[in-house]
mmCIF file of C-alpha atoms in Angstrom:
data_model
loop_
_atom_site.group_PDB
_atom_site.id
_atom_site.type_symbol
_atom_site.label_atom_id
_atom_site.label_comp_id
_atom_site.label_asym_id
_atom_site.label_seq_id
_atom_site.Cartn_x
_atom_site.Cartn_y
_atom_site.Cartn_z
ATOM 1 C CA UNK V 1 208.577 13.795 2.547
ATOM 2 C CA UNK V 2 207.139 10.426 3.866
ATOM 3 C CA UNK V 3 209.217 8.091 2.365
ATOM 4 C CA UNK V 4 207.157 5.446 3.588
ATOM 5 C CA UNK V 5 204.403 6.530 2.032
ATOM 6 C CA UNK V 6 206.142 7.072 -1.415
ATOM 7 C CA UNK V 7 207.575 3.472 -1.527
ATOM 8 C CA UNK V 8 203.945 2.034 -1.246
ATOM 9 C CA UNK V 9 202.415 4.759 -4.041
ATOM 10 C CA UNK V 10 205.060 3.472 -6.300
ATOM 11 C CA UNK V 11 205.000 -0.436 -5.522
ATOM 12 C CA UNK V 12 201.355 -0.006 -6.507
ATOM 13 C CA UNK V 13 202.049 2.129 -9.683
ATOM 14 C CA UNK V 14 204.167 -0.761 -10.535
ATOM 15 C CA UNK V 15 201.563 -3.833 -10.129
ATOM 16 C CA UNK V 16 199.003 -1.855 -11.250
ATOM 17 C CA UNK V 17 200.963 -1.452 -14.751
ATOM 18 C CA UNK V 18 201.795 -4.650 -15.220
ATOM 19 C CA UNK V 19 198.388 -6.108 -14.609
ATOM 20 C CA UNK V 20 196.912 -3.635 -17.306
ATOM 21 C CA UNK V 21 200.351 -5.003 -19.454
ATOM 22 C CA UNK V 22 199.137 -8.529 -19.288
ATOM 23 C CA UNK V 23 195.269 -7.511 -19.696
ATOM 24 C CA UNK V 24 195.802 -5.705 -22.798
ATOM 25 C CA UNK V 25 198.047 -8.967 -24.204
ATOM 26 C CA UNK V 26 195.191 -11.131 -23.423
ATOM 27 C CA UNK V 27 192.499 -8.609 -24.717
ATOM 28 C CA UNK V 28 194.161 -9.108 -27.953
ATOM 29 C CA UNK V 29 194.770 -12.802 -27.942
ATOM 30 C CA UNK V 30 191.074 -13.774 -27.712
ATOM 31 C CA UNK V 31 190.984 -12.783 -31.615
ATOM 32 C CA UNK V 32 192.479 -15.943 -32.054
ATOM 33 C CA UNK V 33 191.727 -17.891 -29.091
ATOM 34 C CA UNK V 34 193.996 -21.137 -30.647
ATOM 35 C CA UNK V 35 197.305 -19.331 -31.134
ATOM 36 C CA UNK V 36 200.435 -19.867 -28.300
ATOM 37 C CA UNK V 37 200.484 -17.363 -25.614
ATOM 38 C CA UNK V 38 203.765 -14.837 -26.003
ATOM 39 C CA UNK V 39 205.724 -16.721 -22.949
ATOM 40 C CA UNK V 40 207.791 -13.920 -22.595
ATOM 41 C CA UNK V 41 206.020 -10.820 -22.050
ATOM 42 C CA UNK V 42 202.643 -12.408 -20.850
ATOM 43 C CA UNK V 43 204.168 -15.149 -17.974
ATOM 44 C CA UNK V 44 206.909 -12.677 -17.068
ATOM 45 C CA UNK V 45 204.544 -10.190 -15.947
ATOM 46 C CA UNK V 46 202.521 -12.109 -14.318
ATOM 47 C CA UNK V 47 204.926 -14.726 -12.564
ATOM 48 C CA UNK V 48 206.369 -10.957 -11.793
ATOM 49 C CA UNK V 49 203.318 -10.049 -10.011
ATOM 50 C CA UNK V 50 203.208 -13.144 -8.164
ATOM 51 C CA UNK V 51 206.456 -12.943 -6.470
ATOM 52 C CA UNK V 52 205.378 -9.253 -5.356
ATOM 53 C CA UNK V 53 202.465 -11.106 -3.792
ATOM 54 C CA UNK V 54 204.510 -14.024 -2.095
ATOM 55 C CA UNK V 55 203.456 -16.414 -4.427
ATOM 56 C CA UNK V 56 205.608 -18.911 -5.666
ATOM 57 C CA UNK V 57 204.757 -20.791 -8.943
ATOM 58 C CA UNK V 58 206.578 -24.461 -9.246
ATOM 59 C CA UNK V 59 204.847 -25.878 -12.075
ATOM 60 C CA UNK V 60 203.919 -25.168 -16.122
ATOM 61 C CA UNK V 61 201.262 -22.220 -17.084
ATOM 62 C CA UNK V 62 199.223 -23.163 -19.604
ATOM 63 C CA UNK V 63 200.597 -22.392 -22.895
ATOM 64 C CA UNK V 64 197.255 -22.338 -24.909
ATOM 65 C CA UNK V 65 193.593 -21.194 -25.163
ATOM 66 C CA UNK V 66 191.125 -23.601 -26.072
ATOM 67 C CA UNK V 67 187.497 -23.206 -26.824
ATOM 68 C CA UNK V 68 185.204 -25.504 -24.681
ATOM 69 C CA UNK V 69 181.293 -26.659 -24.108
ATOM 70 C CA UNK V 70 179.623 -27.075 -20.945
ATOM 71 C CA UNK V 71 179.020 -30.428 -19.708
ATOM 72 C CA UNK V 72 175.633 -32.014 -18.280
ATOM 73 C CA UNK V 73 176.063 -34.405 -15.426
ATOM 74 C CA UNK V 74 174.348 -36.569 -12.681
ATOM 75 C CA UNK V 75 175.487 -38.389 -9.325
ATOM 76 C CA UNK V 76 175.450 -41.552 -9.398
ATOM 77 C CA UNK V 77 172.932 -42.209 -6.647
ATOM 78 C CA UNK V 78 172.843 -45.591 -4.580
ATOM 79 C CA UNK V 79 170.091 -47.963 -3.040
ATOM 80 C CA UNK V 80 169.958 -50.622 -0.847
ATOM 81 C CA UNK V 81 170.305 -53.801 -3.489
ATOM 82 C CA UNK V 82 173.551 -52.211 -4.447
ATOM 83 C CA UNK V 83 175.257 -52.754 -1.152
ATOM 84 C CA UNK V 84 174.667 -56.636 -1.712
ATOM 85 C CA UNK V 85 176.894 -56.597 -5.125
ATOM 86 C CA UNK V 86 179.640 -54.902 -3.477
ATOM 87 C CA UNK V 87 181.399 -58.287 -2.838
ATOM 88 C CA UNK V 88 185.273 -58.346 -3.537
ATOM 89 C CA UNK V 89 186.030 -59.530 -7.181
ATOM 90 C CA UNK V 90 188.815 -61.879 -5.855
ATOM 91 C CA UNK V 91 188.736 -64.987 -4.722
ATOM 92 C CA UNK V 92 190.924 -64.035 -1.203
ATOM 93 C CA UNK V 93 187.997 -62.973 0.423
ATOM 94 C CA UNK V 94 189.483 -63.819 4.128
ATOM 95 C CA UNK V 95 192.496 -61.447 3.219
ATOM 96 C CA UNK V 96 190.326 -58.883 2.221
ATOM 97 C CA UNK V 97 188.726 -55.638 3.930
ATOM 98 C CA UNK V 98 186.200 -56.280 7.009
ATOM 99 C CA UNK V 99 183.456 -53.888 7.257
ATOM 100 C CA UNK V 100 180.660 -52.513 5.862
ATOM 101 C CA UNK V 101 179.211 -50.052 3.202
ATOM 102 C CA UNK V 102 176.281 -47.252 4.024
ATOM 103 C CA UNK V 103 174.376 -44.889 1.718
ATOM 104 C CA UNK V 104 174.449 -41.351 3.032
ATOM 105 C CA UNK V 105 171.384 -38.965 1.588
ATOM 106 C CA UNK V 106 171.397 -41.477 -1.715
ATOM 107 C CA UNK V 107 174.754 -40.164 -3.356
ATOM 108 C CA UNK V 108 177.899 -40.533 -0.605
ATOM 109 C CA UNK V 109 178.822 -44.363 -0.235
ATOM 110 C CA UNK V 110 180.700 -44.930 2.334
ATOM 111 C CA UNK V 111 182.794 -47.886 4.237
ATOM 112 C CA UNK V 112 183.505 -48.350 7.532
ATOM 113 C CA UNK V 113 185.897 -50.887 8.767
ATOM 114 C CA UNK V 114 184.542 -53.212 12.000
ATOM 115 C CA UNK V 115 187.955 -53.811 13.177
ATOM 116 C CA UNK V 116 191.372 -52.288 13.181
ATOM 117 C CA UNK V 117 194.315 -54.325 14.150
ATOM 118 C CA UNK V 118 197.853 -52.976 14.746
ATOM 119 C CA UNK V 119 199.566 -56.197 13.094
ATOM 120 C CA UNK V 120 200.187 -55.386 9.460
ATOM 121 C CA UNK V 121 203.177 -54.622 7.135
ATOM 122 C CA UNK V 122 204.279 -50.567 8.287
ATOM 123 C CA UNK V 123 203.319 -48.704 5.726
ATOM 124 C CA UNK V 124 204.621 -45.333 3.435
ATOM 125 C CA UNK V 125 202.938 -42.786 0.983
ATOM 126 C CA UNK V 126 203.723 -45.882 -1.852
ATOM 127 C CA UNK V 127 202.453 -48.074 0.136
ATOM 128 C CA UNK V 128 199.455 -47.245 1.573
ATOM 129 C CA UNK V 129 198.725 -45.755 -2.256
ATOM 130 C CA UNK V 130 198.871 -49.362 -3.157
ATOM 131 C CA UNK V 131 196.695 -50.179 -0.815
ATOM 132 C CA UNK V 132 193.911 -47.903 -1.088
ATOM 133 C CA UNK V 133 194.274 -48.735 -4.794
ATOM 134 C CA UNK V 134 193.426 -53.207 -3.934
ATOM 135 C CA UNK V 135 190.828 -51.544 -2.494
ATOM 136 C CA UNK V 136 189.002 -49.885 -5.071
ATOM 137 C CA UNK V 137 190.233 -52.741 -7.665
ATOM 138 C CA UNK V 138 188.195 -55.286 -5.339
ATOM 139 C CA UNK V 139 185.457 -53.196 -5.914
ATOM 140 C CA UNK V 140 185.264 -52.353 -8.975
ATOM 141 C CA UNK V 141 185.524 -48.880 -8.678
ATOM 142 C CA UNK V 142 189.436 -48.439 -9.970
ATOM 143 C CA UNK V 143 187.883 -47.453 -13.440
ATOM 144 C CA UNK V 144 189.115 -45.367 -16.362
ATOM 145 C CA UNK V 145 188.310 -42.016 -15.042
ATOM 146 C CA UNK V 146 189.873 -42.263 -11.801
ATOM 147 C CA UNK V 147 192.960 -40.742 -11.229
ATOM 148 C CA UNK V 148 195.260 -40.698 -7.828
ATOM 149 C CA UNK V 149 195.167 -37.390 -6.813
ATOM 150 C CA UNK V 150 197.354 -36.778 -3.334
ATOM 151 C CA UNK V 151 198.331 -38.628 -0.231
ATOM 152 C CA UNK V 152 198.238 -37.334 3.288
ATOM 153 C CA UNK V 153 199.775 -38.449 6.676
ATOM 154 C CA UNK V 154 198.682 -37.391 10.205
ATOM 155 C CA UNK V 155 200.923 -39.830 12.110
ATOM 156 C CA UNK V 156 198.765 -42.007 12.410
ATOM 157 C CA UNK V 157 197.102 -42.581 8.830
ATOM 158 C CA UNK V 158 196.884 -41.871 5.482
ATOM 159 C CA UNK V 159 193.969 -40.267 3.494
ATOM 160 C CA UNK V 160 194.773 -40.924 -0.175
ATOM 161 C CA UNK V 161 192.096 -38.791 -2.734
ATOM 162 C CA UNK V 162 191.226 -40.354 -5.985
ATOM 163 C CA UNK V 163 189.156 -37.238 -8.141
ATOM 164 C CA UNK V 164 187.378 -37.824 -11.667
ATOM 165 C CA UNK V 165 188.669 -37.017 -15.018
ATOM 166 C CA UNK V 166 186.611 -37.081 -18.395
ATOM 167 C CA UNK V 167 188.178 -37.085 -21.879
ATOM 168 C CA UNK V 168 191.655 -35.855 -20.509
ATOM 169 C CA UNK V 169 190.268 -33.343 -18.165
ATOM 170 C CA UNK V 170 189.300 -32.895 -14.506
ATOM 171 C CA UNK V 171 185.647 -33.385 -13.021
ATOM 172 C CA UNK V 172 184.924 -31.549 -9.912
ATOM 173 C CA UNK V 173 183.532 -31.931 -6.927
ATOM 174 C CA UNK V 174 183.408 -35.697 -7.506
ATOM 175 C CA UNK V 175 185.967 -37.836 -5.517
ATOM 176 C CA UNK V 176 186.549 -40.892 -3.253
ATOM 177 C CA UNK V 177 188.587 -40.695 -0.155
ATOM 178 C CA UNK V 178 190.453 -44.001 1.615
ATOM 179 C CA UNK V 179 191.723 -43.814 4.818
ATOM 180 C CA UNK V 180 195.042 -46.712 5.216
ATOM 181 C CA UNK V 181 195.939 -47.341 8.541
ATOM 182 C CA UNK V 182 199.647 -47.416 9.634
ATOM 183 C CA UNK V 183 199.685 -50.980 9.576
ATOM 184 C CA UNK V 184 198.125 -51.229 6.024
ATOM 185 C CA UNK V 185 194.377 -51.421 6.953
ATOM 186 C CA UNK V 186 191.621 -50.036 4.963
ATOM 187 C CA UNK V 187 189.774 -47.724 8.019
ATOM 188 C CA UNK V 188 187.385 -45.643 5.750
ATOM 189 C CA UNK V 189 186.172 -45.066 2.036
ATOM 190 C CA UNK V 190 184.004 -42.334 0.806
ATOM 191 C CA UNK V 191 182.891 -41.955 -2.980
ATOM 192 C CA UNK V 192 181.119 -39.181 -4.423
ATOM 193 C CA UNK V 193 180.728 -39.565 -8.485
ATOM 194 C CA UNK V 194 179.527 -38.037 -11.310
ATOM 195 C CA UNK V 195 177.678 -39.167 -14.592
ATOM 196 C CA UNK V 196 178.685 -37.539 -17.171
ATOM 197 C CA UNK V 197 175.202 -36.853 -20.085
ATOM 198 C CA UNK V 198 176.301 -34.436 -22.853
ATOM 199 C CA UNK V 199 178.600 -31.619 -23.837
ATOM 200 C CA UNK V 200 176.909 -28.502 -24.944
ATOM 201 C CA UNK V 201 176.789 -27.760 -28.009
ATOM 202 C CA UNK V 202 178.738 -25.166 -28.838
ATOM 203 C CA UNK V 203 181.862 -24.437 -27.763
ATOM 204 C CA UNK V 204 182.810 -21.180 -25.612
ATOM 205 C CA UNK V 205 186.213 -18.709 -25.251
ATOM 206 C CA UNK V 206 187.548 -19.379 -22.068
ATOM 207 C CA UNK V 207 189.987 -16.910 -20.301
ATOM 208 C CA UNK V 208 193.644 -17.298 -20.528
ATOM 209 C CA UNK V 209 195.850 -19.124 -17.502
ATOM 210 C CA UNK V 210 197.860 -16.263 -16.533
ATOM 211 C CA UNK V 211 194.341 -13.974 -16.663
ATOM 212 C CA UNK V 212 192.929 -16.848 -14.136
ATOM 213 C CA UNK V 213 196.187 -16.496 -12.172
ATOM 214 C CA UNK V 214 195.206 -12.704 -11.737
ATOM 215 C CA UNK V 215 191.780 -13.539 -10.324
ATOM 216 C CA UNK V 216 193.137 -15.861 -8.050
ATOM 217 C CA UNK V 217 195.507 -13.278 -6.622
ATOM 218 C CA UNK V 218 192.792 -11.739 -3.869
ATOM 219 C CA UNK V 219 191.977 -15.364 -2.859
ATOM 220 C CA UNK V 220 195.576 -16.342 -2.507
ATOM 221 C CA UNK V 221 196.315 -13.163 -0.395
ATOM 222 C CA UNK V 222 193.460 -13.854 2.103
ATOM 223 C CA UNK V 223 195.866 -15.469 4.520
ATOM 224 C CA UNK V 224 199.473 -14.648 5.542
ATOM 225 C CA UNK V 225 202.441 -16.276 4.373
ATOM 226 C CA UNK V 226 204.382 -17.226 1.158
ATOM 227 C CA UNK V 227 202.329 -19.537 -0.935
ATOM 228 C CA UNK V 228 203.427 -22.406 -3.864
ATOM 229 C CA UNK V 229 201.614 -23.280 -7.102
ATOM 230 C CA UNK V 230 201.645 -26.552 -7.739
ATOM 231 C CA UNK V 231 199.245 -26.919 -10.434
ATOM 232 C CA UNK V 232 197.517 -25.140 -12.746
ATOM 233 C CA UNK V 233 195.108 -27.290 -15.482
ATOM 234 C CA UNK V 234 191.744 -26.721 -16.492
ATOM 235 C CA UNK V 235 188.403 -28.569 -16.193
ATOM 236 C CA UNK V 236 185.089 -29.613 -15.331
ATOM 237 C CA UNK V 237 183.424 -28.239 -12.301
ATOM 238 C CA UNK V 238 179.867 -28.915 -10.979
ATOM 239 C CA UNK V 239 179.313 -26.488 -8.107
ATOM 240 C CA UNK V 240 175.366 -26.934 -7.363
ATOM 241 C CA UNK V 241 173.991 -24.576 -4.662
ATOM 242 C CA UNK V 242 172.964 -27.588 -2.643
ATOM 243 C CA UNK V 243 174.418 -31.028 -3.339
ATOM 244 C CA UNK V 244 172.110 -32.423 -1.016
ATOM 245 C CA UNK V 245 168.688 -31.862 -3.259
ATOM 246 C CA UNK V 246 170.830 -32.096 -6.763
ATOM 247 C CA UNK V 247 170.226 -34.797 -8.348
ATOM 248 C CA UNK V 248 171.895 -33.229 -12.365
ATOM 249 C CA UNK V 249 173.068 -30.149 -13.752
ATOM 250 C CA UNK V 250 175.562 -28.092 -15.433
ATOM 251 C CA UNK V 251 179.449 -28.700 -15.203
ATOM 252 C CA UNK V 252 181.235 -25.554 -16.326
ATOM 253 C CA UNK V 253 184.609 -25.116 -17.191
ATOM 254 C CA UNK V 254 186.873 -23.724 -14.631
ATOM 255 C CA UNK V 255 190.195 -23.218 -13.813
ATOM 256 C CA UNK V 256 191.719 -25.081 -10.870
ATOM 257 C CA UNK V 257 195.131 -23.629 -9.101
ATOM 258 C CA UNK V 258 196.432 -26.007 -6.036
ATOM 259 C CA UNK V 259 198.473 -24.972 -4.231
ATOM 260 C CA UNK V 260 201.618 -26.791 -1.913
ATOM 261 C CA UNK V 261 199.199 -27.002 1.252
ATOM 262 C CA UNK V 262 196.429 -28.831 -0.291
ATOM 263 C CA UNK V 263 194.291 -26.089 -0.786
ATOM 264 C CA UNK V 264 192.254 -25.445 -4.148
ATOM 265 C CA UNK V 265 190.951 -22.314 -6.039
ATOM 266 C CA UNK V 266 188.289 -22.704 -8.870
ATOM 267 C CA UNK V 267 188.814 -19.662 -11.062
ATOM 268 C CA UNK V 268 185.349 -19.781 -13.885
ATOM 269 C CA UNK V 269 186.907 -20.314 -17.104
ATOM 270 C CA UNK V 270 184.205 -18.595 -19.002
ATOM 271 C CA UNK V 271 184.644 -14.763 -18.723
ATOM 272 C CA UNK V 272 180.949 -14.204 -18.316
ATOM 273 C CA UNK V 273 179.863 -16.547 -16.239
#
């Protein structure tokens, strides 16, 4: 007999039944798409399932199934008079950044710094965070539905991402990006934003988190390696086919898994669309 051979047929048998486990849970939850998940059969199986995979999950699933519209947004789109308001809102100009903003293809804003000087108080992730934050405070741009999202270091600098939120939830693909120098420099800003219009009018089922988790599993096994869940929340997502000729459209709810490494997977939170 090839033992080999066995071992696999069987590891499958077992994935394979408890991914039709969890499914058939889930099937039945949708009756009452407000009621608590069962924790322990449904988030077993699948954190289960997970671990088979390599995948590590470090943070809470989502307990419960909420209904939700779509959302209708814009960008926020730039001219030229803007760039003339964008004056600090202090009074410490000379202490503040030196350079200059440019509109990229109406909807990217963008700031480049003129000078970079190696003099400066050395900075750290809380540091430079509090930095990139002055920034967008002088700006106005440090706003109610900004929140910090993560901080990364090359050696050299930090890129600290701000994303959008609206009423308690996530809105993707806006963000804005500042680059801190080492010494505590602003280098680079980028801002992408959204407007939100409307929510839909009726609200929608949306799939379970542990059912997103198993639709994320073929994405998260594209490359080698063990893998950790950081987060798993859902959202807003506006996705247009080009964002270069958008100008509005739909948001729809998705589900967005990140993972230790920085990288993101959209799961759509309606099981139809």
């Amino acid at each position: 007999m090839d033992w080999s051979k066995a071992k696999n047929i069987l590891i499958i048998a077992f994935i394979v039944t408890n991914v039709f486990l969890v499914i058939t849970i889930e099937r039945n939850l949708f009756r009452e798409p407000n009621l608590p998940l069962p924790i322990d059969k449904t988030i077993q199986s699948v954190t289960h399932v997970m671990e088979e995979k390599g995948i590590d999950i470090q943070t809470d699933i989502p307990r419960t199934i909420t209904p939700m519209p779509v959302l209708e947004v814009e960008y926020e789109t730039y001219e030229a008079q803007d760039i003339s308001r964008l004056v600090p809102r202090d009074k410490d100009t000379d202490n503040g950044p030196k350079g200059k903003f440019e509109i990229v293809n109406e909807k990217v804003l963008v700031y480049t710094a003129s000078g970079i000087s190696k003099l400066g108080t050395k900075m750290d992730d809380e540091k430079s965070l509090d930095q990139a934050e002055d920034f967008l405070e002088k700006y106005g741009f440090m706003k109610n539905d900004v929140e910090y999202w993560r901080t990364d270091f090359d050696g050299e600098e930090y890129t600290i991402i701000f994303k959008q939120k609206y009423k308690g939830n996530f809105l993707e693909d806006s963000y804005m990006k500042v680059q801190v120098t080492a010494f505590g420099e602003v280098k680079y800003f980028e801002r992408i934003w959204l407007k939100p219009a409307n929510l839909g009018d009726s609200k929608n089922e949306i799939i379970s988190s542990t059912k997103a988790l198993l639709k994320a599993i073929e994405r998260l096994s594209e490359t080698e390696g063990p893998k950790t869940i950081i987060d798993i929340s859902v959202g807003y997502r506006f996705d247009p086919p080009s964002m270069q000729s958008a100008k509005s459209g739909t948001a729809f709810p998705v589900w967005r898994i990140s993972l230790e490494d920085g990288e993101t997977i959209f799961i759509d939170a309606y099981e139809s669309h």
